[in-house]
Coordinates of C-alpha atoms in Angstrom, one line a residue:
X14 CA 71.5 109.7 94.0
X15 CA 68.7 110.0 91.5
X16 CA 66.4 107.0 91.0
X17 CA 66.1 105.2 87.7
X18 CA 63.7 102.3 87.0
X19 CA 65.2 99.3 85.3
X20 CA 63.0 97.5 82.7
X21 CA 64.2 94.0 81.8
X22 CA 63.1 92.6 78.4
X23 CA 65.3 89.5 78.6
X24 CA 62.3 87.2 78.1
X25 CA 61.0 89.3 75.2
X26 CA 63.8 90.9 73.3
X27 CA 66.0 87.9 74.0
X28 CA 63.6 85.7 72.1
X29 CA 65.0 87.1 68.8
X30 CA 68.3 85.4 69.6
X31 CA 66.8 82.0 69.8
X32 CA 64.1 82.3 67.1
X33 CA 61.4 82.8 69.8
X34 CA 61.9 79.3 71.2
X35 CA 62.1 79.9 75.0
X36 CA 59.8 77.4 76.7
X37 CA 57.8 77.7 79.8
X38 CA 60.4 76.2 82.1
X39 CA 63.1 78.7 81.0
X40 CA 60.6 81.6 81.3
X41 CA 59.7 80.6 84.8
X42 CA 63.3 80.0 86.0
X43 CA 64.5 83.4 84.8
X44 CA 61.5 85.3 86.0
X45 CA 62.0 83.9 89.5
X46 CA 65.7 84.9 89.4
X47 CA 64.9 88.4 88.2
X48 CA 62.2 88.7 90.9
X49 CA 64.7 87.7 93.5
X50 CA 67.0 90.5 92.3
X51 CA 64.1 93.0 92.7
X52 CA 64.2 94.1 89.1
X53 CA 61.3 96.5 88.9
X54 CA 59.8 95.3 85.6
X55 CA 60.2 92.0 83.8
X56 CA 58.9 92.0 80.3
X57 CA 57.9 88.8 78.5
X58 CA 56.6 87.8 75.1
X59 CA 57.4 86.9 71.5
X60 CA 60.3 89.0 70.3
X61 CA 58.0 91.1 68.2
X62 CA 55.5 91.4 70.9
X63 CA 51.9 90.3 71.5
X64 CA 50.2 88.6 68.6
X65 CA 53.4 88.4 66.5
X66 CA 54.0 84.6 66.5
X67 CA 53.8 83.8 62.8
X68 CA 55.6 82.2 59.9
X69 CA 56.8 85.6 58.7
X70 CA 58.8 86.5 61.8
X71 CA 58.9 83.2 63.6
X72 CA 56.5 81.0 65.6
X73 CA 57.0 81.0 69.3
X74 CA 57.5 77.8 71.3
X75 CA 54.6 78.6 73.5
X76 CA 51.5 80.9 73.2
X77 CA 51.2 84.4 74.5
X78 CA 48.7 83.2 77.1
X79 CA 51.1 80.6 78.4
X80 CA 54.1 83.0 78.5
X81 CA 52.1 85.5 80.4
X82 CA 50.6 83.2 82.9
X83 CA 53.9 81.4 83.5
X84 CA 55.8 84.6 84.3
X85 CA 52.9 86.2 86.2
X86 CA 53.0 83.2 88.6
X87 CA 56.7 83.5 89.1
X88 CA 56.7 87.2 90.1
X89 CA 56.3 88.2 93.7
X90 CA 57.9 91.6 93.8
X91 CA 58.6 92.6 90.2
X92 CA 55.9 93.9 87.9
X93 CA 55.2 92.2 84.6
X94 CA 55.6 94.1 81.3
X95 CA 54.5 93.3 77.8
X96 CA 55.2 94.9 74.4
X97 CA 53.0 95.3 71.3
X98 CA 53.6 96.5 67.8
X99 CA 50.4 97.7 66.1
X100 CA 49.7 95.5 63.1
X101 CA 51.0 92.4 64.9
X102 CA 49.0 92.7 68.0
X103 CA 45.4 94.0 68.5
X104 CA 43.4 95.7 71.2
X105 CA 42.0 92.2 72.1
X106 CA 45.6 91.1 72.7
X107 CA 46.1 94.0 75.0
X108 CA 43.0 93.2 77.0
X109 CA 44.0 89.5 77.3
X110 CA 47.5 90.6 78.5
X111 CA 46.0 92.8 81.1
X112 CA 43.7 90.0 82.1
X113 CA 46.8 87.8 82.7
X114 CA 48.1 90.5 85.1
X115 CA 50.3 92.7 82.9
X116 CA 51.2 95.8 84.9
X117 CA 53.2 97.8 82.3
X118 CA 52.3 97.8 78.6
X119 CA 54.5 99.3 75.9
X120 CA 53.3 100.2 72.4
X121 CA 56.1 100.3 69.9
X122 CA 55.8 102.5 66.8
X123 CA 58.2 103.7 64.2
X124 CA 59.8 107.0 65.3
X125 CA 57.6 109.2 63.2
X126 CA 54.4 107.2 63.2
X127 CA 53.1 107.9 66.7
X128 CA 49.5 108.2 65.5
X129 CA 49.5 104.4 65.2
X130 CA 49.6 104.2 69.0
X131 CA 46.6 106.4 69.7
X132 CA 43.8 103.7 69.6
X133 CA 45.9 101.3 71.7
X134 CA 46.8 103.9 74.3
X135 CA 43.1 104.7 74.6
X136 CA 42.4 101.0 75.3
X137 CA 45.1 100.9 78.0
X138 CA 43.9 104.0 79.6
X139 CA 40.4 102.6 79.8
X140 CA 41.7 99.3 81.2
X141 CA 43.8 101.1 83.9
X142 CA 47.2 99.6 82.8
X143 CA 50.4 101.6 82.9
X144 CA 50.8 102.7 79.3
X145 CA 54.2 103.4 77.7
X146 CA 55.0 104.4 74.1
X147 CA 58.4 103.8 72.6
X148 CA 59.7 105.3 69.3
X149 CA 61.6 102.6 67.4
X150 CA 64.4 103.1 64.8
X151 CA 64.9 106.4 66.5
X152 CA 68.1 107.1 64.5
X153 CA 65.9 107.9 61.6
X154 CA 64.5 111.0 63.2
X155 CA 66.1 114.2 64.5
X156 CA 66.0 115.2 68.2
X157 CA 63.3 117.8 67.4
X158 CA 61.1 115.2 65.5
X159 CA 61.4 112.7 68.3
X160 CA 60.5 115.4 70.9
X161 CA 57.4 116.3 68.8
X162 CA 56.3 112.7 68.5
X163 CA 57.0 111.9 72.1
X164 CA 54.7 114.9 73.1
X165 CA 52.1 113.5 70.8
X166 CA 52.2 110.1 72.5
X167 CA 51.8 111.8 75.9
X168 CA 48.8 113.7 74.5
X169 CA 47.3 110.3 73.5
X170 CA 47.7 109.0 77.1
X171 CA 51.2 107.5 77.3
X172 CA 52.4 107.7 80.9
X173 CA 56.1 107.2 79.8
X174 CA 57.6 107.7 76.5
X175 CA 61.0 107.2 74.9
X176 CA 63.2 105.8 72.3
X177 CA 64.7 102.5 71.1
X178 CA 68.1 102.5 69.4
X179 CA 66.7 99.5 67.5
X180 CA 69.8 99.2 65.2
X181 CA 72.5 100.0 67.8
X182 CA 73.5 103.0 65.7
X183 CA 73.9 105.7 68.3
X184 CA 76.9 107.2 70.0
X185 CA 76.5 108.8 73.4
X186 CA 76.3 112.3 72.0
X187 CA 73.4 111.2 69.7
X188 CA 71.6 109.8 72.8
X189 CA 72.2 112.9 74.9
X190 CA 70.7 115.2 72.2
X191 CA 67.6 113.0 71.7
X192 CA 66.8 112.3 75.3
X193 CA 67.5 115.9 76.2
X194 CA 65.0 117.1 73.6
X195 CA 62.3 114.7 74.7
X196 CA 62.8 115.5 78.5
X197 CA 62.4 119.1 77.6
X198 CA 59.2 118.4 75.7
X199 CA 57.2 116.1 78.1
X200 CA 56.4 115.9 81.8
X201 CA 56.4 112.1 82.0
X202 CA 59.2 109.6 82.6
X203 CA 61.5 109.1 79.5
X204 CA 62.7 105.7 78.4
X205 CA 65.9 104.6 76.7
X206 CA 66.4 101.1 75.2
X207 CA 69.8 100.4 73.7
X208 CA 71.3 97.7 71.4
X209 CA 75.0 96.9 71.4
X210 CA 75.9 96.7 67.7
X211 CA 78.8 99.2 68.0
X212 CA 79.6 98.2 71.6
X213 CA 78.1 101.4 73.0
X214 CA 74.9 100.2 74.7
X215 CA 76.1 100.7 78.3
X216 CA 77.7 104.1 77.6
X217 CA 74.6 105.2 75.7
X218 CA 72.4 104.1 78.6
X219 CA 74.4 106.1 81.1
X220 CA 74.3 109.1 78.7
X221 CA 70.5 108.7 78.6
X222 CA 70.2 108.7 82.4
X223 CA 72.5 111.7 82.6
X224 CA 70.3 113.5 80.1
X225 CA 67.2 112.8 82.2
X226 CA 65.8 109.4 81.2
X227 CA 64.2 107.8 84.2
X228 CA 63.5 104.3 82.7
X229 CA 66.4 102.3 81.3
X230 CA 66.3 98.9 79.7
X231 CA 68.8 96.1 79.9
X232 CA 68.9 92.3 79.3
X233 CA 70.8 89.6 81.2
X234 CA 74.1 89.0 79.3
X235 CA 72.8 91.4 76.7
X236 CA 70.5 88.6 75.5
X237 CA 68.9 89.9 72.3
X238 CA 69.0 90.2 68.5
X239 CA 72.3 90.5 66.7
X240 CA 75.0 91.9 69.1
X241 CA 72.3 92.0 71.8
X242 CA 70.9 94.6 74.1
X243 CA 72.4 96.6 76.9
X244 CA 74.0 94.1 79.3
X245 CA 71.9 94.4 82.4
X246 CA 74.4 93.1 85.0
X247 CA 77.0 95.6 83.7
X248 CA 74.5 98.5 83.4
X249 CA 73.2 98.4 87.0
X250 CA 76.5 98.8 88.8
X251 CA 77.8 101.3 86.3
X252 CA 74.6 103.4 86.8
X253 CA 75.1 103.1 90.6
X254 CA 78.7 104.2 90.3
X255 CA 77.5 107.1 88.2
X256 CA 75.1 108.3 90.9
X257 CA 71.8 106.6 90.0
X258 CA 70.0 104.3 92.4
X259 CA 68.2 101.3 90.9
X260 CA 67.1 99.4 94.1
X261 CA 68.4 96.1 92.5
X262 CA 70.3 93.5 94.6
X263 CA 73.7 93.1 92.8
X264 CA 74.5 89.6 93.8
X265 CA 71.1 88.3 92.9
X266 CA 71.3 90.2 89.6
X267 CA 74.6 88.5 88.9
X268 CA 73.0 85.1 89.8
X269 CA 70.2 85.8 87.4
X270 CA 72.6 86.7 84.6
X271 CA 74.5 83.4 85.2
X272 CA 71.3 81.5 85.1
X273 CA 70.3 83.2 81.8
X274 CA 73.6 82.3 80.2
X275 CA 73.2 78.6 81.3
X276 CA 69.6 78.2 80.5
X277 CA 68.3 80.7 78.0
X278 CA 71.0 81.0 75.3
X279 CA 73.4 78.8 73.4
X280 CA 76.1 81.5 74.0
X281 CA 76.0 85.2 75.0
X282 CA 75.7 87.7 72.1
X283 CA 78.9 89.2 70.8
X284 CA 79.7 92.2 68.7
X285 CA 80.3 90.2 65.6
X286 CA 81.1 91.5 62.1
X287 CA 77.5 91.3 60.9
X288 CA 76.2 93.1 63.9
X289 CA 78.7 95.9 63.4
X290 CA 77.5 96.2 59.8
X291 CA 73.9 96.2 60.9
X292 CA 74.6 99.1 63.4
X293 CA 76.6 101.1 60.9
X294 CA 73.8 100.6 58.3
X295 CA 71.1 101.5 60.8
X296 CA 69.2 98.3 60.2
X297 CA 67.1 96.5 62.9
X298 CA 69.3 93.7 64.5
X299 CA 66.5 91.2 64.3
X300 CA 67.0 91.0 60.5
X301 CA 70.4 89.3 61.0
X302 CA 69.3 85.6 60.8
X303 CA 67.2 86.2 57.7
X304 CA 69.7 88.3 55.9
X305 CA 72.5 85.8 56.5
X306 CA 70.3 82.9 55.5
X307 CA 68.9 84.4 52.2
X308 CA 72.3 85.9 51.2
X309 CA 74.0 82.6 51.6
X310 CA 71.5 80.8 49.4
X311 CA 71.8 83.4 46.7
X312 CA 75.6 83.8 46.9
X313 CA 75.6 87.5 47.7
X314 CA 77.5 89.4 50.4
X315 CA 75.2 89.8 53.4
X316 CA 77.1 93.0 54.2
X317 CA 75.9 94.5 50.9
X318 CA 72.4 93.5 51.8
X319 CA 72.5 95.3 55.1
X320 CA 73.9 98.5 53.6
X321 CA 71.2 98.4 50.9
X322 CA 68.5 97.8 53.5
X323 CA 69.9 100.8 55.4
X324 CA 69.7 103.0 52.2
X325 CA 66.1 102.0 51.9
X326 CA 65.4 102.8 55.5
X327 CA 64.0 99.3 56.2
X328 CA 62.2 98.9 59.6
X329 CA 61.0 96.0 61.7
X330 CA 58.0 94.4 60.1
X331 CA 59.5 94.8 56.6
X332 CA 61.2 91.4 56.5
X333 CA 59.9 90.8 53.0
X334 CA 62.1 93.6 51.8
X335 CA 65.1 91.4 52.5
X336 CA 63.9 89.0 49.8
X337 CA 63.6 91.8 47.3
X338 CA 67.1 93.2 48.1
X339 CA 68.8 89.8 47.9
X340 CA 67.1 89.1 44.6
X341 CA 68.1 92.4 43.1
X342 CA 71.7 92.0 44.3
X343 CA 71.8 88.5 43.0
X344 CA 70.5 89.6 39.6
X345 CA 73.1 92.4 39.5
X346 CA 75.8 90.0 40.3
X347 CA 74.7 87.6 37.5
X348 CA 74.7 90.4 35.0
X349 CA 78.0 91.8 36.0

């Protein structure tokens, strides 16, 4: 069996589903359960990463410092991971996270904007943290482009590099082509992070592992924006049956997933109509709440908003574009 490392962003990506309102007690309880399951890396933070708590994308219930210190204290076996988007977080945020004991730090950039990670990867290298770079909205780039940018990230100092299917847009063949191209281009571990808008996240994750990815992400009960992320307690046994060793205790993993459903989320994510549209349109799932809210106020069809955002190739951090699209569609409707 070939080893894969499971990275669990339940306490970070899951925050999108509850408007970043997970409190310290919930963070600690899940971190303890994940640690008991021997999940290798448990990621924590605001949904958009370090420094992102704001009126624009949502204020977190607790500060970055409290989140990090709470989870660090709960972990005995698992390593702690954090995530940062340049423009939201800063180098000082990275240094503070490392000071709180972050072991693995991921810098997320748009699929064709790897240069934005260079300065932050330098900081991480100097600080001695394990530095990853993930290419977001990866459906917007070809396999060759992704391979080129992954190689660039490695040249900047990334010790692992990979892709996020941020909009849940891929089918397994798409993943195979992209992961295969990246594996051929770099000599570091390759990452895959899936979303479940089209119900393909587990299948896509297995395809990624079969294509050579060594780090695979998943969240308890799929906890995440829109239709959610790859469902971790399904992913692990499916990987094991497919010939990949994870080192995770299945019963303890199932217990952690049950706890997550009881204590972290109002209800597990489902592949609802709006999430399907988001995946088809290739739009970041985290836009869902804002799109539905603004569309409802303006009396326009939220599905039209998603497809227009997809045509404009909207990416995370461009939430203001939702306002523009809703206003234009509303004006069009009034003039029709």
